[in-house]
Amino acid sequence: MRVSQTNLAGDLLLHLGHPSDGALHERLKRALRNAIRNGHIEVGTALPPSRQLATDLGCSRWAVTEAYSQLIAEGYLEAQTGSATRVCWSNTSDADSQHLTPRHAPAARFDLAPGLPDLRAFPRRRWAEAVRTQVTTAAFTEFGYPPPGGHIRLRQLLAEYLGRSRGVSATPQDVTVCMSVTDGVRRICRALRADGITAVGCEEPGWTRLREVIRAAGLDPVPIRTDSGGLRTDDLAAHTGLRAVLTAPAHQFPLGSVLAPERRAALLHWARQVDGVVLEDDYDAEFRYDRRPVATVQGMDPSRVVLFKSLSKILSPALGIGWIVAPPHWTNHLHQADQTASQPPPLDQLAFAALLESGAYDRHLRACRKRYRNRRDAVVQALAEQLPHAPISGIAAGLHLILRLPATLDTAAVVTAAAARSLRVADLTTYHATNDHADHGLVLGYGNLADNAVTEAVRQLHQAIQDSR
Amino acid sequence: MRVSQTNLAGDLLLHLGHPSDGALHERLKRALRNAIRNGHIEVGTALPPSRQLATDLGCSRWAVTEAYSQLIAEGYLEAQTGSATRVCWSNTSDADSQHLTPRHAPAARFDLAPGLPDLRAFPRRRWAEAVRTQVTTAAFTEFGYPPPGGHIRLRQLLAEYLGRSRGVSATPQDVTVCMSVTDGVRRICRALRADGITAVGCEEPGWTRLREVIRAAGLDPVPIRTDSGGLRTDDLAAHTGLRAVLTAPAHQFPLGSVLAPERRAALLHWARQVDGVVLEDDYDAEFRYDRRPVATVQGMDPSRVVLFKSLSKILSPALGIGWIVAPPHWTNHLHQADQTASQPPPLDQLAFAALLESGAYDRHLRACRKRYRNRRDAVVQALAEQLPHAPISGIAAGLHLILRLPATLDTAAVVTAAAARSLRVADLTTYHATNDHADHGLVLGYGNLADNAVTEAVRQLHQAIQDSR
């Protein structure tokens, strides 16, 4: 059945799924993408203006513009200044790869969405050599099933390394190897639920995917405000019965604040009072440019904190290597409830362990820090030249910054105009769980932006802002 | 608190957990292992005889002997012929690896438990080279997040390869890369449940871990009898409301039967009648020694079958590479419900794709088939010499066989006596979900048994049987 513009909203409503399947803009994007891929919407069809579709669906306009702009970036839709957004992908072939990929280039020319390190800088030869050494020299028993919790060698080296570099207090058996922070949070959420915990406080704004993982595990994500001092720990006590909170003390996403010293103490005080647990996402802790790195909250009270970290922004998300540091109670839960939990390949665990042990990992980190600091300086300078009146913040650390836009400007329209220029940027609103805020701005990730593309990307952003006025 | 023999049962009952945490013997093993590791039971403590503990716990005796013998194999317990089983592991050191590994050698000298291929034969240099080529030559974008469903290159090559070698009918978009059959079944179970399916028929006897995964996903595993013709498809209709069944048509585990042709048709007829789905575990399909391999049921009706397979018994479980072939309805479910599902590292997916494409994978399979056929012949011959009166079955395919024991012999005692001789074997009873059967025998895996150890392993088994009389 073909869907025209007039019955699009009805068709989408049928396929939106449940809130437990994820955030509305994600579900809307999937429903729209499927309708296009299944041929329900013809090529060339003009989609209704975002304001109209939002009214028809009874949702916020940004959910619609976010879905539109992601599908523009993926090549399913085409946006032209002053004209309607149109479907530009058709499913004509039968059994080849065109089924799976849009007809147009799926990746934006300039990808400033946050969340990736510089993929060009992956230490290919060093990693290939580390893997080769392990694969050719390991005992044959290493090719069997890894023990629950991960390879003991890596757990030992991580416990040492994290103690030295992040102030973490852990024995090897407190370390569980997992595949990503998302994977780690998903697993701990199952353990929390089995233990009778029903809700997890989440930074507002915060990393959307982790909120979705919490919700998918059957727990209720409770928004807790953040400000320039990080999580508003004074808000925690207001939520009676709350016993778990997820926070990124080293570098709040997306605002970039560091948890203030008195709030670190208040956080742990709260956790002890409610017999609760702090889930510490040690986000971007390594990439602090202008001051010394902040140690983990975990080190202040290992009995009350579960720490999560992965290599996704240090080496590559493609490695699928992360870790959880947890007190025995939660570690036992993790291992007993989930004996068959997936792990990164044990030979890769050994390869990473070898990089930790030889110091190659530390050298890589130092090189990254220098690279990203220089790139941050270049981005800040280009923004100052092209957009001198737009305030920027969150530049002391990490791989992204916040560009504030005036409230008179429609941020969602800027994102869509940018996508039409093959520039992918994220609306700060996307990271809010509620509409109860006045955050107008963009999150600009520069981790995976080529050095020689900085000036042109910022120029295109400037143009996109002009387009959207 | 230290536990004496007299209050051991009470302590264990407190820590057994819920049926949703897994099979009773697994939970019992974990509870006992934890009690030893936490120091609740002192080194040297004699454990109560299995019959007594079973009575105290109100469970079957084999659950206890199974737990005992696994802990003997892991080095936590010591069994001596004619004497009580004793704790032999102590937790004395503080923060080193002894915390995590038993003091005694954890692995049995002869591991005849089923489930592993020959880890000595992993093609180390070929794999290391395939990974090196991908890591050093892939586009930098391959170091980002892989798309849901897996790398398109691998999905394309798998669709072609499975069509050619297994009679599978699939387009690349029907293939989802996952980490193992366990992982695949876990994921499909979530989709089944979201679709209103509440129970899954399971072969009885069958692979315990998959039953546990089904239960952990909130579905009810329903035992369906098997015999020499595989799954008793005539039993399916008796279970009103049943709409899903998990089966291994190519090689039933553990009995080794092949699903009879008329039952293949009956299975699909049933699935259409109830608007249901067949979950096909393409277990050991490659290792068929005396006849041509049997094609998949999936190829007979791709709209009603979800196929699962992994490299764990072909290359190594350490690679963590598997796949699901499913009709669009279930594939959409998999991708939409689980956008952040873990995958094997995309560079490993590309390395495996290269082995498929070059024919190296096919050559490896042929070499394996020859190696395992020769080893099977050697094991069968050694058994005929040492245990001429014990019938064997299930030798036409796969990496294990069934050795029947007389009903007068206590199989659980044989397993324990074997463990005391550092010989790990599995009690056939372990794979039954119910006690309603008369299967007396052992499952003997020879996949990971060194060729030069065959004679001695069978000799030790013979001795263990003598010990247990």
CSV table of C-alpha atoms in Angstrom, one decimal, chain B residues 236 242-245 262-278 297-305:
chain,number,residue,atom,x,y,z
B,236,LEU,CA,3.8,-30.6,18.9
B,242,LEU,CA,2.6,-23.5,21.3
B,243,ARG,CA,3.9,-21.4,18.3
B,244,ALA,CA,7.7,-21.8,18.5
B,245,VAL,CA,10.0,-24.7,18.6
B,262,GLU,CA,8.6,-36.8,6.8
B,263,ARG,CA,9.1,-35.0,10.1
B,264,ARG,CA,10.8,-32.1,8.3
B,265,ALA,CA,7.6,-31.7,6.3
B,266,ALA,CA,5.4,-32.2,9.4
B,267,LEU,CA,7.4,-29.6,11.3
B,268,LEU,CA,6.7,-26.9,8.6
B,269,HIS,CA,3.1,-28.0,8.3
B,270,TRP,CA,2.7,-27.5,12.1
B,271,ALA,CA,4.4,-24.1,11.9
B,272,ARG,CA,2.0,-22.9,9.2
B,273,GLN,CA,-1.0,-24.2,11.0
B,274,VAL,CA,-0.3,-22.4,14.2
B,275,ASP,CA,1.2,-19.3,12.4
B,276,GLY,CA,4.4,-20.2,14.3
B,277,VAL,CA,8.1,-20.2,13.8
B,278,VAL,CA,10.8,-22.9,13.8
B,297,VAL,CA,14.8,-26.9,7.0
B,298,GLN,CA,15.1,-23.2,6.4
B,299,GLY,CA,15.6,-23.7,2.7
B,300,MET,CA,12.2,-25.6,2.6
B,301,ASP,CA,10.3,-22.6,3.9
B,302,PRO,CA,12.3,-19.4,4.6
B,303,SER,CA,9.2,-17.6,5.8
B,304,ARG,CA,8.7,-20.0,8.8
B,305,VAL,CA,12.3,-20.7,10.0
